[in-house]
PDB file of C-alpha atoms in Angstrom:
ATOM      1  CA  MET A 543       0.000   0.000   0.000  1.00 24.00           C
ATOM      2  CA  HIS A 544       1.450   3.379  -0.999  1.00 30.00           C
ATOM      3  CA  LYS A 545       1.469   6.214   1.499  1.00 31.00           C
ATOM      4  CA  GLU A 546      -1.082   8.997   1.101  1.00 34.00           C
ATOM      5  CA  ILE A 547       0.413  12.479   0.909  1.00 34.00           C
ATOM      6  CA  THR A 548      -1.241  14.618   3.567  1.00 38.00           C
ATOM      7  CA  LYS A 549       1.328  17.299   4.465  1.00 42.00           C
ATOM      8  CA  LYS A 550      -0.052  20.806   4.924  1.00 43.00           C
ATOM      9  CA  ALA A 551       0.282  23.051   1.876  1.00 54.00           C
ATOM     10  CA  GLU A 552       3.569  24.979   1.721  1.00 65.00           C
ATOM     11  CA  PHE A 553       2.395  27.502  -0.887  1.00 64.00           C
ATOM     12  CA  PRO A 554      -1.086  29.043  -1.457  1.00 67.00           C
ATOM     13  CA  THR A 555      -1.045  27.700  -5.004  1.00 83.00           C
ATOM     14  CA  PRO A 556       1.252  25.010  -6.410  1.00 92.00           C
ATOM     15  CA  PHE A 557       4.456  26.038  -8.133  1.00 96.00           C
ATOM     16  CA  ILE A 558       4.421  24.467 -11.600  1.00 97.00           C
ATOM     17  CA  PHE A 559       7.525  24.066 -13.697  1.00 97.00           C
ATOM     18  CA  SER A 560       8.334  22.098 -16.846  1.00 98.00           C
ATOM     19  CA  VAL A 561      11.469  20.159 -17.672  1.00 98.00           C
ATOM     20  CA  LEU A 562      12.106  20.330 -21.405  1.00 96.00           C
ATOM     21  CA  SER A 563      14.779  19.946 -24.042  1.00 95.00           C
ATOM     22  CA  GLY A 564      15.357  20.872 -27.652  1.00 92.00           C
ATOM     23  CA  LYS A 565      16.145  17.247 -28.537  1.00 90.00           C
ATOM     24  CA  GLY A 566      15.597  13.819 -27.069  1.00 89.00           C
ATOM     25  CA  GLY A 567      18.154  11.666 -25.308  1.00 89.00           C
ATOM     26  CA  VAL A 568      19.595  14.329 -22.995  1.00 94.00           C
ATOM     27  CA  GLY A 569      18.238  12.852 -19.745  1.00 94.00           C
ATOM     28  CA  LYS A 570      15.083  14.925 -19.363  1.00 95.00           C
ATOM     29  CA  SER A 571      12.960  12.256 -17.679  1.00 95.00           C
ATOM     30  CA  MET A 572      15.852  11.209 -15.445  1.00 96.00           C
ATOM     31  CA  ALA A 573      16.199  14.815 -14.296  1.00 97.00           C
ATOM     32  CA  SER A 574      12.431  15.185 -13.764  1.00 97.00           C
ATOM     33  CA  VAL A 575      12.194  12.029 -11.663  1.00 97.00           C
ATOM     34  CA  ASN A 576      15.210  12.794  -9.491  1.00 97.00           C
ATOM     35  CA  LEU A 577      14.305  16.436  -8.916  1.00 98.00           C
ATOM     36  CA  ALA A 578      10.824  15.308  -7.899  1.00 97.00           C
ATOM     37  CA  GLU A 579      12.299  12.714  -5.539  1.00 96.00           C
ATOM     38  CA  VAL A 580      14.686  15.181  -3.879  1.00 96.00           C
ATOM     39  CA  LEU A 581      11.934  17.777  -3.444  1.00 97.00           C
ATOM     40  CA  GLY A 582       9.530  15.150  -2.100  1.00 96.00           C
ATOM     41  CA  SER A 583      12.076  13.746   0.333  1.00 94.00           C
ATOM     42  CA  SER A 584      12.612  17.301   1.625  1.00 93.00           C
ATOM     43  CA  GLY A 585       9.005  17.425   2.782  1.00 93.00           C
ATOM     44  CA  TYR A 586       7.304  19.173  -0.119  1.00 95.00           C
ATOM     45  CA  ARG A 587       4.197  17.609  -1.603  1.00 95.00           C
ATOM     46  CA  VAL A 588       5.303  16.953  -5.167  1.00 97.00           C
ATOM     47  CA  ALA A 589       3.379  15.722  -8.188  1.00 98.00           C
ATOM     48  CA  LEU A 590       5.085  14.613 -11.393  1.00 98.00           C
ATOM     49  CA  LEU A 591       3.014  14.685 -14.576  1.00 98.00           C
ATOM     50  CA  ASP A 592       4.652  12.658 -17.331  1.00 97.00           C
ATOM     51  CA  ALA A 593       3.341  14.463 -20.422  1.00 95.00           C
ATOM     52  CA  ASP A 594       5.652  12.739 -22.911  1.00 89.00           C
ATOM     53  CA  ILE A 595       2.616  11.242 -24.606  1.00 86.00           C
ATOM     54  CA  GLY A 596       3.103   7.754 -25.984  1.00 78.00           C
ATOM     55  CA  LEU A 597       6.685   7.582 -24.716  1.00 80.00           C
ATOM     56  CA  SER A 598       6.245   8.083 -20.966  1.00 86.00           C
ATOM     57  CA  ASN A 599       9.242   6.782 -19.022  1.00 90.00           C
ATOM     58  CA  CYS A 600       8.864   8.230 -15.525  1.00 95.00           C
ATOM     59  CA  ALA A 601       7.006   5.199 -14.155  1.00 94.00           C
ATOM     60  CA  MET A 602       9.707   2.913 -15.542  1.00 93.00           C
ATOM     61  CA  LEU A 603      12.481   5.019 -14.017  1.00 94.00           C
ATOM     62  CA  LEU A 604      10.685   4.823 -10.674  1.00 94.00           C
ATOM     63  CA  ASN A 605      10.030   1.085 -11.082  1.00 93.00           C
ATOM     64  CA  GLU A 606       6.324   1.724 -10.522  1.00 94.00           C
ATOM     65  CA  ASN A 607       3.483  -0.186 -12.158  1.00 92.00           C
ATOM     66  CA  VAL A 608       0.954   2.454 -13.210  1.00 91.00           C
ATOM     67  CA  ASN A 609      -2.296   1.010 -14.533  1.00 89.00           C
ATOM     68  CA  ALA A 610      -4.223   4.201 -15.350  1.00 93.00           C
ATOM     69  CA  SER A 611      -3.131   7.060 -17.617  1.00 93.00           C
ATOM     70  CA  VAL A 612      -4.684  10.300 -18.806  1.00 94.00           C
ATOM     71  CA  ALA A 613      -5.268   8.646 -22.172  1.00 91.00           C
ATOM     72  CA  HIS A 614      -7.188   5.846 -20.413  1.00 91.00           C
ATOM     73  CA  TRP A 615      -9.331   8.470 -18.693  1.00 94.00           C
ATOM     74  CA  VAL A 616      -9.995  10.302 -21.980  1.00 92.00           C
ATOM     75  CA  ASN A 617     -11.079   6.991 -23.504  1.00 89.00           C
ATOM     76  CA  GLY A 618     -13.469   6.313 -20.603  1.00 92.00           C
ATOM     77  CA  GLU A 619     -11.445   3.421 -19.181  1.00 92.00           C
ATOM     78  CA  CYS A 620     -10.913   4.882 -15.689  1.00 95.00           C
ATOM     79  CA  MET A 621     -11.847   7.777 -13.422  1.00 97.00           C
ATOM     80  CA  LEU A 622      -9.880  10.960 -12.768  1.00 97.00           C
ATOM     81  CA  GLU A 623      -9.338   9.816  -9.188  1.00 96.00           C
ATOM     82  CA  ASP A 624      -7.589   6.681 -10.501  1.00 97.00           C
ATOM     83  CA  LEU A 625      -4.767   8.646 -12.138  1.00 97.00           C
ATOM     84  CA  PRO A 626      -2.606   9.820  -9.184  1.00 97.00           C
ATOM     85  CA  HIS A 627      -0.165   7.064  -8.233  1.00 96.00           C
ATOM     86  CA  SER A 628       1.561   7.730  -4.890  1.00 94.00           C
ATOM     87  CA  THR A 629       5.078   6.578  -4.069  1.00 93.00           C
ATOM     88  CA  ASP A 630       6.935   7.226  -0.826  1.00 89.00           C
ATOM     89  CA  HIS A 631       7.795  10.782  -1.820  1.00 92.00           C
ATOM     90  CA  ILE A 632       5.840  11.871  -4.914  1.00 97.00           C
ATOM     91  CA  THR A 633       2.570  11.542  -6.777  1.00 98.00           C
ATOM     92  CA  LEU A 634       2.964  10.340 -10.363  1.00 98.00           C
ATOM     93  CA  VAL A 635       0.469  10.837 -13.181  1.00 97.00           C
ATOM     94  CA  THR A 636       1.193   9.283 -16.572  1.00 96.00           C
ATOM     95  CA  GLY A 637      -0.099  10.863 -19.779  1.00 93.00           C
ATOM     96  CA  SER A 638       0.152   7.795 -21.993  1.00 87.00           C
ATOM     97  CA  ASP A 639       2.784   5.085 -22.219  1.00 76.00           C
ATOM     98  CA  SER A 640       1.477   3.471 -25.406  1.00 74.00           C
ATOM     99  CA  PRO A 641       2.112   4.975 -28.869  1.00 69.00           C
ATOM    100  CA  SER A 642      -0.759   2.832 -30.174  1.00 63.00           C
ATOM    101  CA  GLN A 643      -3.373   4.652 -28.085  1.00 65.00           C
ATOM    102  CA  THR A 644      -5.493   7.069 -30.106  1.00 68.00           C
ATOM    103  CA  TYR A 645      -6.729  10.405 -28.821  1.00 73.00           C
ATOM    104  CA  ASP A 646      -7.537  13.921 -29.918  1.00 85.00           C
ATOM    105  CA  ILE A 647      -4.685  16.184 -28.845  1.00 88.00           C
ATOM    106  CA  GLU A 648      -6.986  19.049 -27.840  1.00 92.00           C
ATOM    107  CA  THR A 649      -9.086  16.689 -25.730  1.00 93.00           C
ATOM    108  CA  LEU A 650      -5.941  15.307 -24.110  1.00 92.00           C
ATOM    109  CA  MET A 651      -4.654  18.767 -23.204  1.00 94.00           C
ATOM    110  CA  ASP A 652      -8.045  19.683 -21.744  1.00 96.00           C
ATOM    111  CA  ALA A 653      -7.863  16.477 -19.693  1.00 96.00           C
ATOM    112  CA  MET A 654      -4.377  17.338 -18.407  1.00 96.00           C
ATOM    113  CA  ASP A 655      -5.695  20.744 -17.359  1.00 97.00           C
ATOM    114  CA  GLN A 656      -8.234  18.905 -15.229  1.00 97.00           C
ATOM    115  CA  VAL A 657      -5.447  16.722 -13.839  1.00 97.00           C
ATOM    116  CA  ILE A 658      -3.430  19.802 -12.826  1.00 97.00           C
ATOM    117  CA  LEU A 659      -6.501  21.310 -11.176  1.00 96.00           C
ATOM    118  CA  HIS A 660      -7.067  18.046  -9.301  1.00 96.00           C
ATOM    119  CA  LEU A 661      -3.428  17.899  -8.165  1.00 97.00           C
ATOM    120  CA  SER A 662      -3.437  21.579  -7.176  1.00 95.00           C
ATOM    121  CA  HIS A 663      -5.649  20.938  -4.172  1.00 92.00           C
ATOM    122  CA  ASN A 664      -3.032  18.986  -2.226  1.00 93.00           C
ATOM    123  CA  HIS A 665       0.409  19.553  -3.755  1.00 95.00           C
ATOM    124  CA  ASP A 666       3.013  22.276  -3.331  1.00 94.00           C
ATOM    125  CA  ILE A 667       4.906  21.614  -6.554  1.00 96.00           C
ATOM    126  CA  ILE A 668       3.867  20.119  -9.885  1.00 97.00           C
ATOM    127  CA  ILE A 669       6.605  19.076 -12.311  1.00 98.00           C
ATOM    128  CA  ILE A 670       5.697  18.471 -15.956  1.00 98.00           C
ATOM    129  CA  ASP A 671       8.033  16.184 -17.886  1.00 97.00           C
ATOM    130  CA  THR A 672       7.503  17.281 -21.494  1.00 96.00           C
ATOM    131  CA  PRO A 673       8.204  15.712 -24.872  1.00 93.00           C
ATOM    132  CA  ALA A 674      11.367  16.956 -26.587  1.00 91.00           C
ATOM    133  CA  GLY A 675      11.006  19.888 -28.953  1.00 91.00           C
ATOM    134  CA  ALA A 676       8.233  22.427 -29.391  1.00 90.00           C
ATOM    135  CA  GLY A 677       5.169  20.317 -30.172  1.00 92.00           C
ATOM    136  CA  GLU A 678       1.674  21.096 -28.947  1.00 94.00           C
ATOM    137  CA  ILE A 679       2.085  19.265 -25.644  1.00 94.00           C
ATOM    138  CA  SER A 680       5.334  21.095 -24.874  1.00 95.00           C
ATOM    139  CA  LEU A 681       3.698  24.438 -25.644  1.00 96.00           C
ATOM    140  CA  TRP A 682       0.782  23.487 -23.404  1.00 96.00           C
ATOM    141  CA  ALA A 683       3.176  22.584 -20.577  1.00 96.00           C
ATOM    142  CA  LEU A 684       5.122  25.820 -20.888  1.00 96.00           C
ATOM    143  CA  ASP A 685       1.901  27.814 -20.855  1.00 96.00           C
ATOM    144  CA  ARG A 686       0.941  26.182 -17.546  1.00 96.00           C
ATOM    145  CA  SER A 687       4.358  26.642 -15.937  1.00 96.00           C
ATOM    146  CA  GLU A 688       5.976  29.401 -13.932  1.00 95.00           C
ATOM    147  CA  VAL A 689       9.382  28.336 -15.270  1.00 96.00           C
ATOM    148  CA  GLY A 690      10.589  26.238 -18.183  1.00 97.00           C
ATOM    149  CA  ALA A 691      13.721  24.391 -17.037  1.00 98.00           C
ATOM    150  CA  LEU A 692      15.688  23.725 -20.217  1.00 98.00           C
ATOM    151  CA  LEU A 693      18.038  20.743 -20.014  1.00 97.00           C
ATOM    152  CA  LEU A 694      21.363  21.138 -21.846  1.00 97.00           C
ATOM    153  CA  ILE A 695      24.269  18.812 -22.480  1.00 97.00           C
ATOM    154  CA  ASP A 696      27.683  19.682 -23.880  1.00 95.00           C
ATOM    155  CA  GLU A 697      26.863  18.684 -27.431  1.00 94.00           C
ATOM    156  CA  PRO A 698      26.426  20.964 -30.495  1.00 94.00           C
ATOM    157  CA  THR A 699      23.042  19.518 -31.471  1.00 95.00           C
ATOM    158  CA  SER A 700      21.706  19.922 -27.923  1.00 94.00           C
ATOM    159  CA  ILE A 701      22.713  23.577 -27.794  1.00 95.00           C
ATOM    160  CA  SER A 702      21.503  24.256 -31.334  1.00 95.00           C
ATOM    161  CA  ASP A 703      18.110  22.606 -30.778  1.00 96.00           C
ATOM    162  CA  ALA A 704      17.682  24.355 -27.423  1.00 96.00           C
ATOM    163  CA  TYR A 705      18.401  27.692 -29.096  1.00 97.00           C
ATOM    164  CA  ARG A 706      15.811  27.019 -31.813  1.00 96.00           C
ATOM    165  CA  LEU A 707      13.267  26.027 -29.166  1.00 96.00           C
ATOM    166  CA  CYS A 708      13.871  29.255 -27.229  1.00 97.00           C
ATOM    167  CA  LYS A 709      13.738  31.332 -30.398  1.00 97.00           C
ATOM    168  CA  TYR A 710      10.365  29.842 -31.282  1.00 96.00           C
ATOM    169  CA  ILE A 711       8.908  30.331 -27.798  1.00 96.00           C
ATOM    170  CA  TYR A 712      10.212  33.893 -27.614  1.00 97.00           C
ATOM    171  CA  SER A 713       8.462  34.634 -30.915  1.00 96.00           C
ATOM    172  CA  ILE A 714       5.208  33.756 -29.110  1.00 95.00           C
ATOM    173  CA  ASP A 715       6.054  35.169 -25.676  1.00 96.00           C
ATOM    174  CA  PRO A 716       9.126  37.470 -25.641  1.00 96.00           C
ATOM    175  CA  ASP A 717       9.286  37.369 -21.845  1.00 95.00           C
ATOM    176  CA  TYR A 718       8.903  33.640 -21.241  1.00 96.00           C
ATOM    177  CA  PRO A 719      10.738  32.633 -18.003  1.00 96.00           C
ATOM    178  CA  PHE A 720      13.270  30.023 -19.094  1.00 97.00           C
ATOM    179  CA  ALA A 721      16.112  28.712 -16.939  1.00 97.00           C
ATOM    180  CA  THR A 722      18.765  26.101 -17.670  1.00 98.00           C
ATOM    181  CA  ILE A 723      20.066  22.900 -16.097  1.00 98.00           C
ATOM    182  CA  VAL A 724      23.262  21.389 -17.488  1.00 98.00           C
ATOM    183  CA  ASN A 725      23.274  17.579 -17.507  1.00 97.00           C
ATOM    184  CA  GLN A 726      26.136  15.084 -17.842  1.00 95.00           C
ATOM    185  CA  ALA A 727      28.758  17.687 -16.940  1.00 96.00           C
ATOM    186  CA  GLU A 728      32.249  16.456 -16.084  1.00 94.00           C
ATOM    187  CA  ASN A 729      32.594  19.107 -13.384  1.00 94.00           C
ATOM    188  CA  GLU A 730      31.403  22.553 -12.357  1.00 95.00           C
ATOM    189  CA  SER A 731      33.810  24.255 -14.767  1.00 97.00           C
ATOM    190  CA  THR A 732      32.577  22.378 -17.848  1.00 97.00           C
ATOM    191  CA  ALA A 733      28.965  22.898 -16.765  1.00 97.00           C
ATOM    192  CA  GLU A 734      29.582  26.639 -16.495  1.00 97.00           C
ATOM    193  CA  ASP A 735      31.238  26.622 -19.925  1.00 97.00           C
ATOM    194  CA  THR A 736      28.220  24.877 -21.504  1.00 97.00           C
ATOM    195  CA  TYR A 737      25.841  27.327 -19.868  1.00 98.00           C
ATOM    196  CA  GLN A 738      27.895  30.365 -20.881  1.00 97.00           C
ATOM    197  CA  ARG A 739      28.205  29.214 -24.514  1.00 97.00           C
ATOM    198  CA  PHE A 740      24.453  28.755 -24.731  1.00 97.00           C
ATOM    199  CA  ASN A 741      23.799  32.075 -22.989  1.00 96.00           C
ATOM    200  CA  SER A 742      26.216  33.838 -25.340  1.00 97.00           C
ATOM    201  CA  ILE A 743      24.267  32.580 -28.356  1.00 97.00           C
ATOM    202  CA  LEU A 744      20.980  33.763 -26.849  1.00 97.00           C
ATOM    203  CA  LYS A 745      22.518  37.126 -25.961  1.00 97.00           C
ATOM    204  CA  TYR A 746      23.996  37.663 -29.426  1.00 97.00           C
ATOM    205  CA  PHE A 747      20.990  36.613 -31.528  1.00 97.00           C
ATOM    206  CA  LEU A 748      17.997  37.240 -29.233  1.00 97.00           C
ATOM    207  CA  ASN A 749      19.307  39.643 -26.586  1.00 97.00           C
ATOM    208  CA  LYS A 750      18.265  37.176 -23.872  1.00 97.00           C
ATOM    209  CA  GLU A 751      20.078  35.790 -20.840  1.00 96.00           C
ATOM    210  CA  LEU A 752      18.881  32.842 -18.773  1.00 97.00           C
ATOM    211  CA  GLN A 753      19.395  31.914 -15.153  1.00 95.00           C
ATOM    212  CA  ASN A 754      21.275  28.677 -14.606  1.00 97.00           C
ATOM    213  CA  LEU A 755      19.723  26.492 -11.880  1.00 98.00           C
ATOM    214  CA  GLY A 756      22.729  24.193 -11.588  1.00 98.00           C
ATOM    215  CA  PHE A 757      24.167  21.049 -13.109  1.00 97.00           C
ATOM    216  CA  ILE A 758      23.944  17.271 -12.825  1.00 97.00           C
ATOM    217  CA  PRO A 759      27.419  15.684 -12.907  1.00 95.00           C
ATOM    218  CA  TYR A 760      28.279  12.860 -15.264  1.00 93.00           C
ATOM    219  CA  SER A 761      28.453   9.701 -13.180  1.00 90.00           C
ATOM    220  CA  GLU A 762      28.302   5.974 -13.749  1.00 90.00           C
ATOM    221  CA  LYS A 763      25.916   5.913 -10.777  1.00 86.00           C
ATOM    222  CA  VAL A 764      23.398   7.872 -12.841  1.00 89.00           C
ATOM    223  CA  LYS A 765      23.533   5.173 -15.513  1.00 88.00           C
ATOM    224  CA  GLU A 766      23.263   2.469 -12.878  1.00 89.00           C
ATOM    225  CA  SER A 767      20.269   4.225 -11.374  1.00 89.00           C
ATOM    226  CA  VAL A 768      18.506   4.316 -14.747  1.00 89.00           C
ATOM    227  CA  ASN A 769      19.331   0.668 -15.454  1.00 90.00           C
ATOM    228  CA  SER A 770      18.170  -0.467 -12.013  1.00 90.00           C
ATOM    229  CA  GLN A 771      14.995   1.680 -12.234  1.00 91.00           C
ATOM    230  CA  SER A 772      15.724   3.461  -8.985  1.00 91.00           C
ATOM    231  CA  THR A 773      16.221   7.098  -8.097  1.00 93.00           C
ATOM    232  CA  LEU A 774      19.609   8.464  -7.164  1.00 91.00           C
ATOM    233  CA  LEU A 775      18.411   8.916  -3.595  1.00 90.00           C
ATOM    234  CA  GLN A 776      17.364   5.265  -3.424  1.00 88.00           C
ATOM    235  CA  ASN A 777      20.759   4.122  -4.697  1.00 83.00           C
ATOM    236  CA  LYS A 778      22.896   4.102  -1.549  1.00 75.00           C
ATOM    237  CA  GLU A 779      26.086   4.145  -3.626  1.00 79.00           C
ATOM    238  CA  THR A 780      25.247   7.376  -5.456  1.00 77.00           C
ATOM    239  CA  ASN A 781      28.098   9.876  -5.323  1.00 82.00           C
ATOM    240  CA  GLU A 782      27.546  12.556  -2.713  1.00 89.00           C
ATOM    241  CA  GLU A 783      28.504  15.151  -5.345  1.00 91.00           C
ATOM    242  CA  VAL A 784      25.542  14.155  -7.524  1.00 93.00           C
ATOM    243  CA  LEU A 785      23.092  14.396  -4.625  1.00 94.00           C
ATOM    244  CA  ASN A 786      24.565  17.727  -3.533  1.00 94.00           C
ATOM    245  CA  GLU A 787      24.135  19.199  -7.007  1.00 96.00           C
ATOM    246  CA  LEU A 788      20.554  17.938  -7.232  1.00 96.00           C
ATOM    247  CA  ALA A 789      19.879  19.546  -3.850  1.00 96.00           C
ATOM    248  CA  TYR A 790      21.435  22.783  -5.144  1.00 96.00           C
ATOM    249  CA  ILE A 791      19.078  22.807  -8.137  1.00 97.00           C
ATOM    250  CA  THR A 792      16.051  22.147  -5.953  1.00 96.00           C
ATOM    251  CA  GLN A 793      17.067  25.010  -3.642  1.00 96.00           C
ATOM    252  CA  HIS A 794      16.991  27.341  -6.638  1.00 95.00           C
ATOM    253  CA  LEU A 795      13.570  25.983  -7.619  1.00 96.00           C
ATOM    254  CA  ILE A 796      12.208  26.497  -4.094  1.00 95.00           C
ATOM    255  CA  GLY A 797      13.520  30.045  -4.202  1.00 93.00           C
ATOM    256  CA  LEU A 798      11.595  30.627  -7.423  1.00 93.00           C
ATOM    257  CA  ALA A 799       8.506  29.007  -5.888  1.00 92.00           C
ATOM    258  CA  LYS A 800       8.642  31.257  -2.836  1.00 88.00           C
ATOM    259  CA  SER A 801       9.144  34.302  -5.022  1.00 85.00           C
ATOM    260  CA  THR A 802       6.088  33.347  -7.062  1.00 76.00           C
ATOM    261  CA  SER A 803       4.089  32.753  -3.888  1.00 68.00           C
ATOM    262  CA  ASN A 804       5.038  36.168  -2.539  1.00 60.00           C
ATOM    263  CA  ARG A 805       4.010  37.863  -5.780  1.00 55.00           C
ATOM    264  CA  LEU A 806       0.642  36.125  -5.692  1.00 45.00           C
ATOM    265  CA  GLN A 807       0.118  37.029  -2.044  1.00 45.00           C
ATOM    266  CA  THR A 808       0.941  40.681  -2.770  1.00 45.00           C
ATOM    267  CA  ALA A 809      -1.509  40.693  -5.681  1.00 41.00           C
ATOM    268  CA  ILE A 810      -4.254  39.230  -3.462  1.00 38.00           C
ATOM    269  CA  GLU A 811      -3.664  41.829  -0.747  1.00 39.00           C
TER     270      GLU A 811
END
């Protein structure tokens, strides 16, 4: 039996952020799962919505058997209340893990809006794991988020695709609040170099500069964690450096959440 999450709300409304990338294969779902786990283990009530429709991997990375998805609900095969799947530290909702499932994309996005509303009643933070690129689901996720956390790796195609994604989003919303996370970095110096190169491109072509939330070090333990379908926190042999950097990123995210909460409170008053 999974534990029910009953902690008192930390924020008046949940802080929603998306984890996205310009291309696939950069570790987006791994980052989403482990950030959710670290935040949840710190006492925040965290929900993770896997919106990578048809290719959802969060349940697999958590080694959780999820029987109901948003696509199942849209097709009348379950109830909304069946979708949240609670683990020790987070609530997981899966969009769809089967490419063969058929659905209308507008209907699916409307359904995920209802999911977010449902999760908003008893969660502090909602993380949306998006598909790679700038498809309709990714645009939907960004529109629902306070921050779009853009995952980068030190690879020309990753930086190029991330730039094109930002350029497209900025053409729709010139002030969209992006931030970056560098993944698979050898050390802090190489992570900073990757971030600065990407920021320099944005500054030169778009006159934009992004905040960097931190980096996830390259480690064999990360690979082992993925292969064993466990989080980095669950893997007792995970390097302390990796956990420290994940904690550093989550501290930045909590700072953004508190800032958002204060702005909302001021607006209400």
